[in-house]
Amino acid sequence: AAEGAFEGRVVELLDSVSTLQHQAREASDGYLRGEHDDVHGTMIAMQEADVSLRFATNIRNRVVEAYREVMRMGG
């Protein structure tokens, strides 16, 4: 059960990162095309996407470290 819960959280995290990346790209593209002039909102969307990607990368790195540690303990 715990394994499935962890997997579900990872999928949620990746979906969230993907959504934020898409929103940032849309906001940036819309600004560049002149569809809106919301520099503040565009920058916030880009920062949210950046922070979420960094967080996901950090989680991935920690999972890889934990896996390697478990493999060292087993051998």
XYZ file of N, CA and C in Angstrom:
225
model
N 0.826 -1.197 0.000
C 0.000 0.000 0.000
C 0.870 1.260 0.000
N 1.933 1.248 0.804
C 2.817 2.418 0.877
C 3.512 2.640 -0.453
N 3.858 1.541 -1.141
C 4.522 1.660 -2.442
C 3.602 2.336 -3.450
N 2.360 1.933 -3.462
C 1.384 2.532 -4.376
C 1.126 3.987 -4.048
N 1.115 4.317 -2.761
C 0.910 5.704 -2.344
C 2.078 6.572 -2.802
N 3.296 6.048 -2.671
C 4.473 6.803 -3.106
C 4.434 7.009 -4.618
N 4.102 5.951 -5.332
C 4.020 6.046 -6.793
C 2.969 7.073 -7.210
N 1.844 7.060 -6.520
C 0.787 8.023 -6.814
C 1.236 9.452 -6.586
N 1.985 9.681 -5.515
C 2.493 11.031 -5.214
C 3.501 11.476 -6.267
N 4.332 10.543 -6.724
C 5.314 10.877 -7.765
C 4.589 11.265 -9.050
N 3.567 10.519 -9.415
C 2.791 10.830 -10.616
C 2.125 12.201 -10.464
N 1.570 12.485 -9.287
C 0.958 13.797 -9.038
C 1.988 14.913 -9.177
N 3.174 14.687 -8.618
C 4.242 15.687 -8.700
C 4.619 15.957 -10.151
N 4.802 14.897 -10.916
C 5.185 15.065 -12.320
C 4.080 15.742 -13.128
N 2.835 15.405 -12.836
C 1.716 16.062 -13.514
C 1.688 17.552 -13.187
N 1.928 17.866 -11.914
C 1.945 19.264 -11.485
C 3.067 20.038 -12.164
N 4.254 19.440 -12.221
C 5.391 20.082 -12.884
C 5.062 20.317 -14.357
N 4.501 19.325 -15.000
C 4.146 19.446 -16.414
C 3.125 20.558 -16.631
N 2.125 20.619 -15.783
C 1.092 21.653 -15.889
C 1.702 23.041 -15.718
N 2.543 23.202 -14.701
C 3.160 24.506 -14.468
C 4.090 24.901 -15.608
N 4.807 23.937 -16.171
C 5.675 24.224 -17.319
C 4.835 24.687 -18.507
N 3.723 24.016 -18.739
C 2.830 24.373 -19.844
C 2.242 25.779 -19.638
N 1.798 26.074 -18.419
C 1.230 27.380 -18.123
C 2.267 28.488 -18.316
N 3.497 28.236 -17.891
C 4.556 29.231 -18.055
C 4.844 29.466 -19.530
N 4.896 28.391 -20.298
C 5.146 28.510 -21.734
C 4.018 29.294 -22.412
N 2.779 28.983 -22.041
C 1.628 29.696 -22.621
C 1.654 31.174 -22.242
N 1.964 31.471 -20.982
C 2.015 32.870 -20.537
C 3.117 33.624 -21.270
N 4.266 32.994 -21.389
C 5.397 33.618 -22.067
C 5.094 33.832 -23.546
N 4.580 32.815 -24.189
C 4.240 32.926 -25.615
C 3.176 33.997 -25.843
N 2.173 34.036 -24.959
C 1.119 35.037 -25.083
C 1.666 36.445 -24.931
N 2.580 36.617 -24.010
C 3.198 37.929 -23.818
C 4.005 38.325 -25.056
N 4.797 37.374 -25.570
C 5.630 37.672 -26.742
C 4.801 37.957 -27.987
N 3.628 37.323 -28.097
C 2.745 37.572 -29.244
C 1.923 38.846 -29.076
N 2.027 39.468 -27.897
C 1.271 40.688 -27.637
C -0.173 40.447 -27.255
N -0.512 39.227 -26.857
C -1.888 38.904 -26.480
C -2.256 39.466 -25.111
N -1.259 39.753 -24.294
C -1.480 40.391 -22.996
C -0.204 41.135 -22.609
N -0.324 42.006 -21.624
C 0.847 42.764 -21.181
C 1.128 42.532 -19.693
N 0.762 41.360 -19.206
C 0.924 41.012 -17.795
C 2.325 40.449 -17.547
N 3.293 41.344 -17.445
C 4.675 40.917 -17.197
C 4.769 40.233 -15.839
N 4.109 40.800 -14.842
C 4.158 40.259 -13.489
C 3.628 38.820 -13.449
N 2.460 38.601 -14.021
C 1.871 37.261 -14.041
C 2.716 36.274 -14.827
N 3.299 36.744 -15.917
C 4.169 35.888 -16.734
C 5.399 35.464 -15.946
N 5.998 36.417 -15.252
C 7.190 36.107 -14.454
C 6.859 35.157 -13.303
N 5.711 35.347 -12.677
C 5.295 34.443 -11.594
C 5.110 33.036 -12.132
N 4.456 32.905 -13.270
C 4.247 31.579 -13.868
C 5.585 30.912 -14.182
N 6.531 31.689 -14.691
C 7.844 31.128 -15.016
C 8.595 30.709 -13.751
N 8.488 31.506 -12.695
C 9.151 31.164 -11.440
C 8.523 29.921 -10.801
N 7.199 29.824 -10.836
C 6.523 28.641 -10.294
C 6.979 27.391 -11.030
N 7.080 27.478 -12.345
C 7.524 26.340 -13.144
C 8.960 25.974 -12.794
N 9.819 26.963 -12.624
C 11.214 26.717 -12.278
C 11.343 26.065 -10.911
N 10.622 26.583 -9.918
C 10.685 26.024 -8.565
C 10.162 24.592 -8.556
N 9.076 24.331 -9.270
C 8.521 22.972 -9.282
C 9.479 21.989 -9.949
N 10.150 22.426 -11.003
C 11.113 21.551 -11.675
C 12.310 21.274 -10.772
N 12.787 22.296 -10.089
C 13.907 22.102 -9.154
C 13.521 21.152 -8.026
N 12.295 21.290 -7.514
C 11.813 20.413 -6.451
C 11.749 18.969 -6.935
N 11.194 18.760 -8.124
C 11.101 17.403 -8.672
C 12.487 16.808 -8.892
N 13.429 17.617 -9.354
C 14.799 17.144 -9.559
C 15.431 16.762 -8.233
N 15.189 17.559 -7.204
C 15.721 17.263 -5.878
C 15.145 15.953 -5.345
N 13.857 15.743 -5.517
C 13.218 14.490 -5.087
C 13.837 13.313 -5.835
N 13.997 13.454 -7.138
C 14.596 12.384 -7.932
C 16.000 12.059 -7.434
N 16.799 13.078 -7.173
C 18.158 12.857 -6.692
C 18.172 12.134 -5.357
N 17.259 12.483 -4.480
C 17.193 11.817 -3.171
C 16.758 10.361 -3.300
N 15.828 10.103 -4.203
C 15.391 8.725 -4.427
C 16.543 7.892 -4.985
N 17.288 8.446 -5.930
C 18.441 7.738 -6.494
C 19.487 7.478 -5.414
N 19.746 8.471 -4.560
C 20.698 8.286 -3.459
C 20.242 7.175 -2.523
N 18.961 7.167 -2.179
C 18.432 6.137 -1.284
C 18.544 4.757 -1.931
N 18.235 4.662 -3.206
C 18.348 3.388 -3.919
C 19.786 2.888 -3.903
N 20.729 3.773 -4.180
C 22.139 3.377 -4.183
C 22.587 2.927 -2.797
N 22.106 3.603 -1.773
C 22.446 3.215 -0.401
C 21.906 1.831 -0.077
N 20.679 1.563 -0.482
C 20.097 0.237 -0.246
C 20.889 -0.830 -1.001
N 21.303 -0.537 -2.217
C 22.090 -1.490 -2.998
C 23.453 -1.755 -2.346
N 24.056 -0.721 -1.772
C 25.346 -0.905 -1.073
C 25.168 -1.773 0.168
N 24.072 -1.610 0.860
C 23.818 -2.375 2.080
C 23.593 -3.848 1.744
N 22.997 -4.106 0.595
C 22.703 -5.488 0.208
C 23.910 -6.241 -0.304
N 24.945 -5.550 -0.714
C 26.083 -6.214 -1.327
C 27.234 -6.198 -0.444
